[in-house]
CSV table of C-alpha atoms and ligand atoms in Angstrom, one decimal:
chain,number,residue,atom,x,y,z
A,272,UNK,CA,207.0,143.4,-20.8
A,273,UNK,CA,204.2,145.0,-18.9
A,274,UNK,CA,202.5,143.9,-15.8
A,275,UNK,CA,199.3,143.6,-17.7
A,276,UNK,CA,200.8,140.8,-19.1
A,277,UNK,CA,201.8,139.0,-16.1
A,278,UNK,CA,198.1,138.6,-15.2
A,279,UNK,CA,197.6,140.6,-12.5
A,280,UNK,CA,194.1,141.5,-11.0
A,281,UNK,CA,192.9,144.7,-12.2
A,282,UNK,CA,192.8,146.0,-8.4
A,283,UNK,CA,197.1,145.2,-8.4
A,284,UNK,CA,197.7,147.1,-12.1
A,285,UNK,CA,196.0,150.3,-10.2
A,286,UNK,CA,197.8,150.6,-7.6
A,287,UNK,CA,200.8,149.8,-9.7
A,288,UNK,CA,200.2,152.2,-12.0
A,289,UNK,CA,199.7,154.8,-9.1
A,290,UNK,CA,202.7,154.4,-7.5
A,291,UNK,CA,204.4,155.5,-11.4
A,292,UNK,CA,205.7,151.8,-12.6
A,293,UNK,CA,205.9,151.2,-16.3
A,294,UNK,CA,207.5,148.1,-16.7
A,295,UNK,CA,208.2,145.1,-14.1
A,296,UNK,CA,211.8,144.7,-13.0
A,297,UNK,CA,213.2,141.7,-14.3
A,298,UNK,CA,212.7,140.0,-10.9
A,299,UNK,CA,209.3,140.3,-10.8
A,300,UNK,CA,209.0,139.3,-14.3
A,301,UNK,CA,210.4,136.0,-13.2
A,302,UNK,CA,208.8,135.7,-10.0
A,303,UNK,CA,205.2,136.9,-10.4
A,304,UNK,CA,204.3,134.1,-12.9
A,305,UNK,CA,205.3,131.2,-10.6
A,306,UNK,CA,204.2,132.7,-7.5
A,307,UNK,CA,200.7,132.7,-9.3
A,308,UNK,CA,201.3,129.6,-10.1
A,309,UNK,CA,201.3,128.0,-6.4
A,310,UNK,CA,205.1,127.6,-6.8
A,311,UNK,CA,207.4,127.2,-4.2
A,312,UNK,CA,209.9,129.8,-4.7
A,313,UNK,CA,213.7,130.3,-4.0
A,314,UNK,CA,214.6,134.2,-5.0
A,315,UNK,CA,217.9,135.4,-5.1
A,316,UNK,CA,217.8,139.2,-5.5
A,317,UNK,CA,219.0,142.1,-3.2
A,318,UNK,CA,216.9,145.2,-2.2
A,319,UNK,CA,216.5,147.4,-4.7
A,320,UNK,CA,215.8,145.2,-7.6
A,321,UNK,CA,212.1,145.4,-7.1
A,322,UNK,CA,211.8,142.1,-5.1
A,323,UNK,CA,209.7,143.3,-2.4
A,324,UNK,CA,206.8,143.9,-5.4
A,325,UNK,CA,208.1,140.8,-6.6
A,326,UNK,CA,206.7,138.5,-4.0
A,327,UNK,CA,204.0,141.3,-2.9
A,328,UNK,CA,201.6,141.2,-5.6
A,329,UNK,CA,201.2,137.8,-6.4
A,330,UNK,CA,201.0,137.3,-2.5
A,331,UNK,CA,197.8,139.6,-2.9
A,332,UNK,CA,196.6,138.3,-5.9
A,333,UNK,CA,196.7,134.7,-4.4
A,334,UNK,CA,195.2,136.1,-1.3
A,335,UNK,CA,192.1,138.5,-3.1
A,336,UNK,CA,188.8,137.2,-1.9
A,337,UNK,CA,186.7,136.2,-4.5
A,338,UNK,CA,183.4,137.9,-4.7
A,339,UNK,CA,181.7,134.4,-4.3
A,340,UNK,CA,183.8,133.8,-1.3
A,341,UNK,CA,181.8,132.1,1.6
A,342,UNK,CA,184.0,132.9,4.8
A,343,UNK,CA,182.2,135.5,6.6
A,344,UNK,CA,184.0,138.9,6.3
A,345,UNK,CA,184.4,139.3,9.7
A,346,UNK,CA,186.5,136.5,10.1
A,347,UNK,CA,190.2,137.3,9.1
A,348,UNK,CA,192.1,134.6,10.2
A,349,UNK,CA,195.9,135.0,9.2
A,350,UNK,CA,196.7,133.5,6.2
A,351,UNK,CA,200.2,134.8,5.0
A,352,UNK,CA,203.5,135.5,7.3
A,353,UNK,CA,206.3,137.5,6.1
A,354,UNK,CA,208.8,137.4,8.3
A,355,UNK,CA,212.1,139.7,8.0
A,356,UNK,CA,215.2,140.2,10.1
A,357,UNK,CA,214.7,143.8,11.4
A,358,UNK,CA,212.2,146.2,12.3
A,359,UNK,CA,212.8,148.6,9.5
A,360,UNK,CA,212.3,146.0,6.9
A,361,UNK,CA,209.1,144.6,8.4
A,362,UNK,CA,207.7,148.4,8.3
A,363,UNK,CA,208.9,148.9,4.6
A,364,UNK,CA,207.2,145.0,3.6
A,365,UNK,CA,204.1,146.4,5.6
A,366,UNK,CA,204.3,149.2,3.5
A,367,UNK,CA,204.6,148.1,0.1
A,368,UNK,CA,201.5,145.8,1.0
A,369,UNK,CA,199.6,148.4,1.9
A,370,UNK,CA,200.6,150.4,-0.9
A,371,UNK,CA,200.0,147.3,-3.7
A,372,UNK,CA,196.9,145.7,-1.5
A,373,UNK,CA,195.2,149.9,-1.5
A,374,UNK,CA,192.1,148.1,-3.7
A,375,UNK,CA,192.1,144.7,-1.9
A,376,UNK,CA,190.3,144.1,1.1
A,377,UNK,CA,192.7,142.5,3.2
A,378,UNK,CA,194.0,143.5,6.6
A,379,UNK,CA,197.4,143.7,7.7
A,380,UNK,CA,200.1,144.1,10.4
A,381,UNK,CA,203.7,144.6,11.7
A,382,UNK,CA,205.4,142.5,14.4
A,383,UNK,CA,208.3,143.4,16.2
A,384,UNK,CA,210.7,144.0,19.3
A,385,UNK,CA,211.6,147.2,20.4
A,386,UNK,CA,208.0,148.4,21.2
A,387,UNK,CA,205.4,148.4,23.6
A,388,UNK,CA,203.7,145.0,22.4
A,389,UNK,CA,199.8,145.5,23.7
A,390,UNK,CA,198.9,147.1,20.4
A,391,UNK,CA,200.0,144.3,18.5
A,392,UNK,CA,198.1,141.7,20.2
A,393,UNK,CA,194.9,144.0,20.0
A,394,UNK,CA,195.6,144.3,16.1
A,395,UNK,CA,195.8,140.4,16.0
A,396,UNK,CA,193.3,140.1,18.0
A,397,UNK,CA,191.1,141.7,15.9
A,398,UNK,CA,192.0,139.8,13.0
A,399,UNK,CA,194.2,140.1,10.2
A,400,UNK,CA,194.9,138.2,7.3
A,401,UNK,CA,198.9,139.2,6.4
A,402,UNK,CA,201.5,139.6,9.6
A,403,UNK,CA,205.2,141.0,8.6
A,404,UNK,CA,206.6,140.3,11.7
A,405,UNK,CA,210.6,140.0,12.7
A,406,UNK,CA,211.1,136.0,14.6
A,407,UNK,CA,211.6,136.6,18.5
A,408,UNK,CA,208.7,139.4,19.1
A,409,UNK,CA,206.0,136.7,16.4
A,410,UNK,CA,207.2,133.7,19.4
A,411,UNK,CA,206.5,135.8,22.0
A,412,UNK,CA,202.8,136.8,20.8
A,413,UNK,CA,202.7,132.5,19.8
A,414,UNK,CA,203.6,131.9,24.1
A,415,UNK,CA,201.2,134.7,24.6
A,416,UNK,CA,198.3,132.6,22.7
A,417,UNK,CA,197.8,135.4,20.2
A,418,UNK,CA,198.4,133.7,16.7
A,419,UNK,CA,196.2,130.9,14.8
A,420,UNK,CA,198.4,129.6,11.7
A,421,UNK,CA,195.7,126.7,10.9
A,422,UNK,CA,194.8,129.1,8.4
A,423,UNK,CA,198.0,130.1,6.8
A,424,UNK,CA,198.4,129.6,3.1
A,425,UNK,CA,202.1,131.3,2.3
A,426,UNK,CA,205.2,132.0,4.3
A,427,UNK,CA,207.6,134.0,2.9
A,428,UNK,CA,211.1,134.6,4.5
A,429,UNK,CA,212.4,137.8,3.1
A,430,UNK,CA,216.7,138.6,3.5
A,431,UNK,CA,216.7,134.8,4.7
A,432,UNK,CA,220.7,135.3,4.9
A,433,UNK,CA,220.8,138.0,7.1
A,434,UNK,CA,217.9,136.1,9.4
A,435,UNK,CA,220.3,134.0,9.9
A,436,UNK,CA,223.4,135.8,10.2
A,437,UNK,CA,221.6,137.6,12.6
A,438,UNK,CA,221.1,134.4,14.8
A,439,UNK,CA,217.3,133.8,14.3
A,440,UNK,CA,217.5,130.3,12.7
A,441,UNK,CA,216.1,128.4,15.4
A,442,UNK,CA,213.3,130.7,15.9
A,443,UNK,CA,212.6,130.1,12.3
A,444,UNK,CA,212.6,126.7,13.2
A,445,UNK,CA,210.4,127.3,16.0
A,446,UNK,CA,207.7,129.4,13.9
A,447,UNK,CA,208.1,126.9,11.2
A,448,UNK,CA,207.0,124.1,13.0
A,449,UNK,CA,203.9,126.3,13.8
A,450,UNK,CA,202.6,126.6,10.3
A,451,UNK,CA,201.0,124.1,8.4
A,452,UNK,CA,202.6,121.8,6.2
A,453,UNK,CA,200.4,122.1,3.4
A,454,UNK,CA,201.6,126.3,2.4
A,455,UNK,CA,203.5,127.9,-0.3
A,456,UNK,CA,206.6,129.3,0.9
A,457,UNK,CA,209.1,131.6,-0.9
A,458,UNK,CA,212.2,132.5,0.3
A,459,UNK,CA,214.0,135.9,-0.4
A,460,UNK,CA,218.1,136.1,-0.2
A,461,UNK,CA,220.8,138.2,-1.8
A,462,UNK,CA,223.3,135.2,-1.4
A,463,UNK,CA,222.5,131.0,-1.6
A,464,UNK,CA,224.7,129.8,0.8
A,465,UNK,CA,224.8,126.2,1.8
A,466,UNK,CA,223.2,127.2,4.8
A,467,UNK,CA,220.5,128.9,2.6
A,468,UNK,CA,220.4,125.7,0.7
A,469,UNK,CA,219.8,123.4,3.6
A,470,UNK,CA,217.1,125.7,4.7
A,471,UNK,CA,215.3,125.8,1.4
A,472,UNK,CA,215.8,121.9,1.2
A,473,UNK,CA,213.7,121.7,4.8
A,474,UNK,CA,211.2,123.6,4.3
A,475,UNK,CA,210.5,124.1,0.6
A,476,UNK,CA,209.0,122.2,-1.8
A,477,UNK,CA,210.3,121.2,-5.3
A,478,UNK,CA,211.0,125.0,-5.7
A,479,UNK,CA,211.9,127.2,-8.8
A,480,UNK,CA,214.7,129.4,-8.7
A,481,UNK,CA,214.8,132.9,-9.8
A,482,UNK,CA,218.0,135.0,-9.8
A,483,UNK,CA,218.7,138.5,-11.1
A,484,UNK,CA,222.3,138.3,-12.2
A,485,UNK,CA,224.5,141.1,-11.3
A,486,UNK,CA,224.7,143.0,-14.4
A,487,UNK,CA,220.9,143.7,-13.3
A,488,UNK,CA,221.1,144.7,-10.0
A,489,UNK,CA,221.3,148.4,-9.1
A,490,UNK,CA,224.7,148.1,-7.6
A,491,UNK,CA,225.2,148.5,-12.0
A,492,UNK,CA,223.1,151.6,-12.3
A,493,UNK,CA,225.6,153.6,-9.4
A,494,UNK,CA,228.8,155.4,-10.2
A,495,UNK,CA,231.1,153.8,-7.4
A,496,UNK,CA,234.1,156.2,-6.4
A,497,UNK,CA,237.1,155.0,-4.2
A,498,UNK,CA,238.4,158.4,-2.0
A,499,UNK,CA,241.6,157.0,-0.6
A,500,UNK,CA,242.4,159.6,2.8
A,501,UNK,CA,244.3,158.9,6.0
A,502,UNK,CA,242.0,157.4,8.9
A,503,UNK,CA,242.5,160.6,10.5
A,504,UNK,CA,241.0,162.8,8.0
A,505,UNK,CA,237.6,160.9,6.8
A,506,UNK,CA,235.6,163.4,8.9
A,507,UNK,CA,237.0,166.8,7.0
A,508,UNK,CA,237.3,164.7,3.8
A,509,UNK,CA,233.5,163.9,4.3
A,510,UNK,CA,232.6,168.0,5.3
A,511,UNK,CA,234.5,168.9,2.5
A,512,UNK,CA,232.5,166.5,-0.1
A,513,UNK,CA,229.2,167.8,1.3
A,514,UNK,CA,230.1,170.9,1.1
A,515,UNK,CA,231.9,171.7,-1.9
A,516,UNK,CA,229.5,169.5,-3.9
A,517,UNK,CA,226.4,170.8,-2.2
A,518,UNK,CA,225.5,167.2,-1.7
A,519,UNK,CA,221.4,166.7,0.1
A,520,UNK,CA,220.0,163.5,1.5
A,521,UNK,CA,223.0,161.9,2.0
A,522,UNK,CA,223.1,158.1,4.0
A,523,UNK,CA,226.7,157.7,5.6
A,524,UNK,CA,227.7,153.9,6.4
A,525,UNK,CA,230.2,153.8,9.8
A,526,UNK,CA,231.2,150.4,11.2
A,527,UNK,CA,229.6,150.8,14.6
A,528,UNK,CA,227.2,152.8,16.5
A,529,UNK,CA,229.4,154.9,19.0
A,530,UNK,CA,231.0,155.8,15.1
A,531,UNK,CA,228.3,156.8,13.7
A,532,UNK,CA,226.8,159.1,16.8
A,533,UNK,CA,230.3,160.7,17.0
A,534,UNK,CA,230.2,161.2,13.4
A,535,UNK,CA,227.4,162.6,13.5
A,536,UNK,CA,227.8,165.1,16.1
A,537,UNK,CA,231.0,166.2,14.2
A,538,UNK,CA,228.9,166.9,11.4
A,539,UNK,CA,226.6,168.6,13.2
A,540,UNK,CA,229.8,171.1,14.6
A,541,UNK,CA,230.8,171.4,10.7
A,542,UNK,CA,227.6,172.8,9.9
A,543,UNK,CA,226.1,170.0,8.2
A,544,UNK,CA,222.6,168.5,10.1
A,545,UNK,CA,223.0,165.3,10.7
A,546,UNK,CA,221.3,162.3,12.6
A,547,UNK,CA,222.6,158.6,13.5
A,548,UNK,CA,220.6,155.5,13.6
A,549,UNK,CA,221.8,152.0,14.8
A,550,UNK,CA,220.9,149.5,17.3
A,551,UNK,CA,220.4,151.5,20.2
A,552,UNK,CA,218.3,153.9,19.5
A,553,UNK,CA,214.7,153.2,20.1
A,554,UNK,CA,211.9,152.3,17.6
A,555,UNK,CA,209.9,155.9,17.6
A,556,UNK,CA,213.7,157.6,17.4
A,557,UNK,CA,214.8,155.7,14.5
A,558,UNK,CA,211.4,156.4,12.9
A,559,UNK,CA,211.4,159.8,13.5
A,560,UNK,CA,215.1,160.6,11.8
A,561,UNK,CA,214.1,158.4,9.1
A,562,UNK,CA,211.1,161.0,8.1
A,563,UNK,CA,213.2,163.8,8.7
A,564,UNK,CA,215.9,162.6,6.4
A,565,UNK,CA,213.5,162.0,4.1
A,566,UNK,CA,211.9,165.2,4.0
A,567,UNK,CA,215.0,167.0,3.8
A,568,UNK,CA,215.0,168.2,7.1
A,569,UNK,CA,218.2,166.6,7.5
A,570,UNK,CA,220.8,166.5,5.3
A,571,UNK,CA,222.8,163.2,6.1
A,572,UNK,CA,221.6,160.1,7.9
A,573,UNK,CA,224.2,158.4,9.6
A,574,UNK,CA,223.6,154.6,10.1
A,575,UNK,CA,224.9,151.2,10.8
A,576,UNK,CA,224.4,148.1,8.4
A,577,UNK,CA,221.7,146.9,10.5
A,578,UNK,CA,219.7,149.7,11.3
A,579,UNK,CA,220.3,150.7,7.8
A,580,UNK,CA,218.8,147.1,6.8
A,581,UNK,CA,215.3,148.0,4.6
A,582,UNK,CA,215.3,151.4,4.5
A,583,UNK,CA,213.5,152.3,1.2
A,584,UNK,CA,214.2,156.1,0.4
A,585,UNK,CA,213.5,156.6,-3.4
A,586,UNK,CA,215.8,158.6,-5.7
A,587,UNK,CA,218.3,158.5,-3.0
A,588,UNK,CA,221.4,160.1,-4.5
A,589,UNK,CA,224.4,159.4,-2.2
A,590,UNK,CA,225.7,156.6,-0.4
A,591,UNK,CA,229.0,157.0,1.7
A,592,UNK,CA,231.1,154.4,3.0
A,593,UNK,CA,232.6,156.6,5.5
A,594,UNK,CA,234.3,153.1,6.5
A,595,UNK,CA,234.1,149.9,4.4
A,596,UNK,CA,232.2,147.1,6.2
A,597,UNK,CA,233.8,144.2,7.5
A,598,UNK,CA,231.7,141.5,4.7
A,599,UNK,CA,232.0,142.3,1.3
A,600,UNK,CA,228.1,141.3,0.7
A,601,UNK,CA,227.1,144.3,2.7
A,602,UNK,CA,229.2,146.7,0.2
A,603,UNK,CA,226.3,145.7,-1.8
A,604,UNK,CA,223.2,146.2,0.2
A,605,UNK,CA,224.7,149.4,1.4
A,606,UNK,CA,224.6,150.7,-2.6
A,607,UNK,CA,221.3,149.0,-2.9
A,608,UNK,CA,219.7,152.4,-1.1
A,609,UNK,CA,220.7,154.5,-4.4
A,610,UNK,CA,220.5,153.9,-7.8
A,611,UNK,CA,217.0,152.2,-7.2
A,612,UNK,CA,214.9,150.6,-10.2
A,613,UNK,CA,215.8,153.0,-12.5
A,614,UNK,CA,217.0,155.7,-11.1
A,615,UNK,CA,220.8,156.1,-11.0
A,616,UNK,CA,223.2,157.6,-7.8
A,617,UNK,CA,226.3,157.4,-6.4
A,618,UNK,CA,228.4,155.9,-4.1
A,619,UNK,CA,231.6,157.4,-2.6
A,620,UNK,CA,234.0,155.1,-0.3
A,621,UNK,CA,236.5,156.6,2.5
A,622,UNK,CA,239.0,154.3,2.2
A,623,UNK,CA,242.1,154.5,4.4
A,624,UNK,CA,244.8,152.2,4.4
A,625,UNK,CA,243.4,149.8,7.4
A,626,UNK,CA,240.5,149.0,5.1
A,627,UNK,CA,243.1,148.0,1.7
A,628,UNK,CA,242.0,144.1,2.5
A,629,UNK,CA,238.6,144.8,2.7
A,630,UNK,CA,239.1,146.8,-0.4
A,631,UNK,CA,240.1,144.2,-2.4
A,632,UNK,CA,237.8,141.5,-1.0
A,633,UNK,CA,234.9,144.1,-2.1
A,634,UNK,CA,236.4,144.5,-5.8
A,635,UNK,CA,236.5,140.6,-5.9
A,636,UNK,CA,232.8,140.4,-5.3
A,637,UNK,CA,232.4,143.1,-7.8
A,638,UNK,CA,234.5,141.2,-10.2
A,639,UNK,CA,236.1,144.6,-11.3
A,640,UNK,CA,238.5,147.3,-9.7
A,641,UNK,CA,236.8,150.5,-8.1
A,642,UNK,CA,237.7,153.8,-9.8
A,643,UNK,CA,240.0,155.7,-7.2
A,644,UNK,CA,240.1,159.5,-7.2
A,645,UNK,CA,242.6,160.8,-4.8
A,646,UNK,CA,240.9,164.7,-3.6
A,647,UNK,CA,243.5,167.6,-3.5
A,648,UNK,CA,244.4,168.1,-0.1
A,649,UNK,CA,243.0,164.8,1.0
A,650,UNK,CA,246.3,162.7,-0.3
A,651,UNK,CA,246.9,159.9,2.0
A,652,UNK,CA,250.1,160.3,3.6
A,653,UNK,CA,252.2,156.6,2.6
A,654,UNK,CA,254.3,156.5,5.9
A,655,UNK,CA,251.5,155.7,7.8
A,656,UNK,CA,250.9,152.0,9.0
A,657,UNK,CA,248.2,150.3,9.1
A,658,UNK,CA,246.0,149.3,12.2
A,659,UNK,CA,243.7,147.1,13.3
A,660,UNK,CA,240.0,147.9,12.6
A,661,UNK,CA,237.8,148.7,15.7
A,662,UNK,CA,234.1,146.6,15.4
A,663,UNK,CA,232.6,148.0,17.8
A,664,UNK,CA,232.9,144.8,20.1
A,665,UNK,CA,236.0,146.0,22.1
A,666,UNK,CA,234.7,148.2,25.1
A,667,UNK,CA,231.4,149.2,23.9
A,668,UNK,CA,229.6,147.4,26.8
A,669,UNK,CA,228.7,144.2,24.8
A,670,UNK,CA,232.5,143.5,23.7
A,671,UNK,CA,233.8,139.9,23.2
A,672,UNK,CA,235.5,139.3,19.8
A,673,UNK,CA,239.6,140.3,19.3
A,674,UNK,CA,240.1,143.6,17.3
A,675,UNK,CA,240.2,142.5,14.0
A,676,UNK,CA,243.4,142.9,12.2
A,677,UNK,CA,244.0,145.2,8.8
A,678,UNK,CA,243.0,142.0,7.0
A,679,UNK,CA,239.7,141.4,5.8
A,680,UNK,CA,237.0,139.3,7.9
A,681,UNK,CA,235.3,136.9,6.7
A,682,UNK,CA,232.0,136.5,6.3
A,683,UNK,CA,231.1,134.3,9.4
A,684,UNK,CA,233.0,136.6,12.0
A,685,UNK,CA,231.3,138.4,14.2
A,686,UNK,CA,230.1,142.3,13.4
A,687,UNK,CA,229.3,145.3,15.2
A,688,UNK,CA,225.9,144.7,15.9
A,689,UNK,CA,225.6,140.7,14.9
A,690,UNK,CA,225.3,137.7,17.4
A,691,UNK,CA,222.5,138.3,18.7
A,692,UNK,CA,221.5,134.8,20.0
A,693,UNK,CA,217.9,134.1,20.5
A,694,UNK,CA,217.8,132.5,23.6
A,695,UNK,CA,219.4,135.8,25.0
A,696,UNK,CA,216.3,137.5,26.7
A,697,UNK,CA,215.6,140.8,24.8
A,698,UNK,CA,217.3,139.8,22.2
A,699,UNK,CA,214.4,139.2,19.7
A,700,UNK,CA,213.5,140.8,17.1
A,701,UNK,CA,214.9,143.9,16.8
B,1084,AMP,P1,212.9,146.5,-3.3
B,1084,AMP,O1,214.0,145.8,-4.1
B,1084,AMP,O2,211.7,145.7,-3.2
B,1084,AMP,O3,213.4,147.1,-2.1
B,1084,AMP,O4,212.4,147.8,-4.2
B,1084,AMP,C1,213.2,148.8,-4.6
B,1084,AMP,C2,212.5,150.0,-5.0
B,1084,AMP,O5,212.1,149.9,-6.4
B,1084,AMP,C3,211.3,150.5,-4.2
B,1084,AMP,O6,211.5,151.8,-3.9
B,1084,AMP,C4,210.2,150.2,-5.1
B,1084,AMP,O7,209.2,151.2,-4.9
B,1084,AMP,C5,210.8,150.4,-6.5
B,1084,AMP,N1,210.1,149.5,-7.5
B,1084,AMP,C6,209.6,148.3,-7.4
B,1084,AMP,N2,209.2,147.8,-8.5
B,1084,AMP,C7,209.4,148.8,-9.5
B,1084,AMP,C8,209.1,148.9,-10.9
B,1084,AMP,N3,208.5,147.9,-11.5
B,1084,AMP,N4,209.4,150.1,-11.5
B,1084,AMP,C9,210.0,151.1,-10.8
B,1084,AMP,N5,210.2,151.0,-9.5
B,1084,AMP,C10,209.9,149.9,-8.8
């Protein structure tokens, strides 16, 4: 299959063919067609299969003004939203738009919290006809009277189940109620839940269903390694991998944030630049370790689920788990960031024996066992007991839930950085 076949516009195929594709993944073989096709569309893919291409070039295609065209070019009223739970992912959707929409005239913009918001409303102001924007910084601009949707033609809501695990479903509601009734709307999410399916129901109509099936998902193209090592001894377990293998660009996964900046100074005191990103740390900081990770300038990222949430860093090698997240789901976005369309990478796990629940839970998603591979000198020591995994939530300022036991969560308890509520000034869409 080639993307000349899916009917693209000539202006898409170049800038397709610049960024080095050859084929389309088998997501956007699906999706492309119906999307063209006016479709309503329910997508069930995770990052890394290609989805964001998926729903971004037929969005342009739809969207290309036609050389006999009568609305004045100066007018650019907004006529598609993406909306995405964090500000990463909005930059990375803004991105690949810009990047697939190089030959077509159309303007675009990010939304979100976190950052000074003047520039935003003079970008709207201006005009602009495709907003990625995260939910609570898009209502603020709609109470600050900088948004006309009488003009919108598609919505789409990308990592809809993380939206609203994240808290943001009545603002959905909210900005949904703001867009006409007559648009196309396609709706991105690595899991249908019923809540997912209640949402669809609402708000989408008669819509096909595209799904990439495991087997096809990049969490197949990565060689998945289980470490098993004492709780104690992660941090020398995770030197000693990095430094015996000479590992580069590597993205470490902690639990919470005060984990992943004490990781990360320990790495720096083994010798091994590091930087952590989560919640905390402001937009322009997050942005700046992001480029410096990916120009080598430092050799591991340290991040959180959430801030970790959209990141697109190609031919990214190595994933750790330097602790196994509390919902089995996020195993597999946290993989998603190697072993990208093609390319294949690796992901190591530092399991200790508080995480042997959230282990298996993992494996069960998986539907197979995890090869383990005990390192010399790393052996876990059997006489030690289990204890209860820290969130994050217990004393870190913000702390409410219990500790969570050695048994595995599930997936509606709360996480390190989850809950936000939106009716919770500042809250919103970070
Ligand atoms: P996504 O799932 O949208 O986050 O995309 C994952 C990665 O795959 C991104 O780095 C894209 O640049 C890349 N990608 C998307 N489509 C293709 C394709 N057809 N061939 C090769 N790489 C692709």
């Amino acid at each position: 299959m080639s993307f000349e076949s899916l009917g693209l516009l000539p202006e898409l195929l170049r800038a397709v063919r610049e960024q080095g594709y050859e084929h389309p993944t088998p997501i956007q073989v699906q999706a492309i067609p119906l999307v063209l096709e006016g479709r309503d569309l329910m997508g069930r893919a995770q990052t890394g299969t290609g989805k964001t291409a998926g729903f971004t070039l037929p969005m342009l295609q739809l969207l290309a003004p036609h050389a006999s065209s009568s609305a004045s070019p100066a007018r650019h009223p907004i006529r598609a939203l993406i909306l995405t739970p964090t500000r990463e992912l909005a930059m990375q959707v803004e991105e690949s738009v810009r990047t697939y929409g190089k030959y077509i005239p159309l303007r675009t913009t990010t939304i979100f919290g976190g950052v000074n918001i003047n520039p935003q409303t003079k970008a709207l102001r201006a005009g602009v006809e495709i907003v990625v924007a995260t939910p609570g910084r898009l209502l603020d601009h709609q109470q600050q009277g900088n948004l006309n949707f009488s003009q919108l033609e598609i919505l789409v809501l990308d990592e809809a189940d993380r939206m609203l695990d994240m808290g943001f479903i009545r603002d959905i509601q909210k900005i949904l109620a703001l867009l006409p009734a007559k648009r196309q709307t396609l709706l991105f999410s690595a899991t249908f839940t019923d809540e997912i399916k209640q949402l669809a129901s609402k708000f989408l109509r008669t819509p096909a269903t595209v799904q990439i099936t495991p087997q096809n998902t990049a969490a197949e193209l990565v060689r998945q390694v289980v470490h098993p090592v004492d709780r104690e001894r992660k941090r020398a377990l995770l030197s000693h991998l990095i430094t015996s293998r000479k590992l580069q660009q590597v993205l470490v996964f902690t639990r919470t944030k005060h984990g992943a900046n004490r990781l990360s100074e320990q790495l720096d005191k083994d010798g091994i630049s590091s930087l952590a990103i989560h919640g905390n740390k402001s937009q322009p900081q997050r942005i700046k370790a992001l480029e410096d990770f990916k120009k080598g300038a430092v050799r591991v990222l340290v991040a959180t689920d959430i801030a970790a949430r959209g990141l697109d860093i190609d031919t990214l090698p190595h994933v750790v788990n330097y602790e196994l997240p509390q919902v089995p789901e996020d195993y597999i976005h946290r993989i998603g960031r190697t072993g990208r369309a093609g390319s294949e990478g690796e992901a190591l796990s530092l399991v200790c024996v508080d995480e042997h629940g959230l282990l298996k839970d993992i494996e069960k998603l998986l539907r197979k066992p995890l090869t383990k591979d005990v390192i010399q000198g790393y052996a876990p020591d059997p006489s030690i007991p289990a204890e209860p995994i820290q969130t994050g939530r217990q004393g870190g300022g913000r702390g409410r839930g219990p500790a969570r036991g050695p048994r595995p969560a599930s997936s509606s308890a709360p996480r390190g950085e989850r809950g936000r509520h939106p009716s919770r000034p500042g809250a919103r869409g970070k």
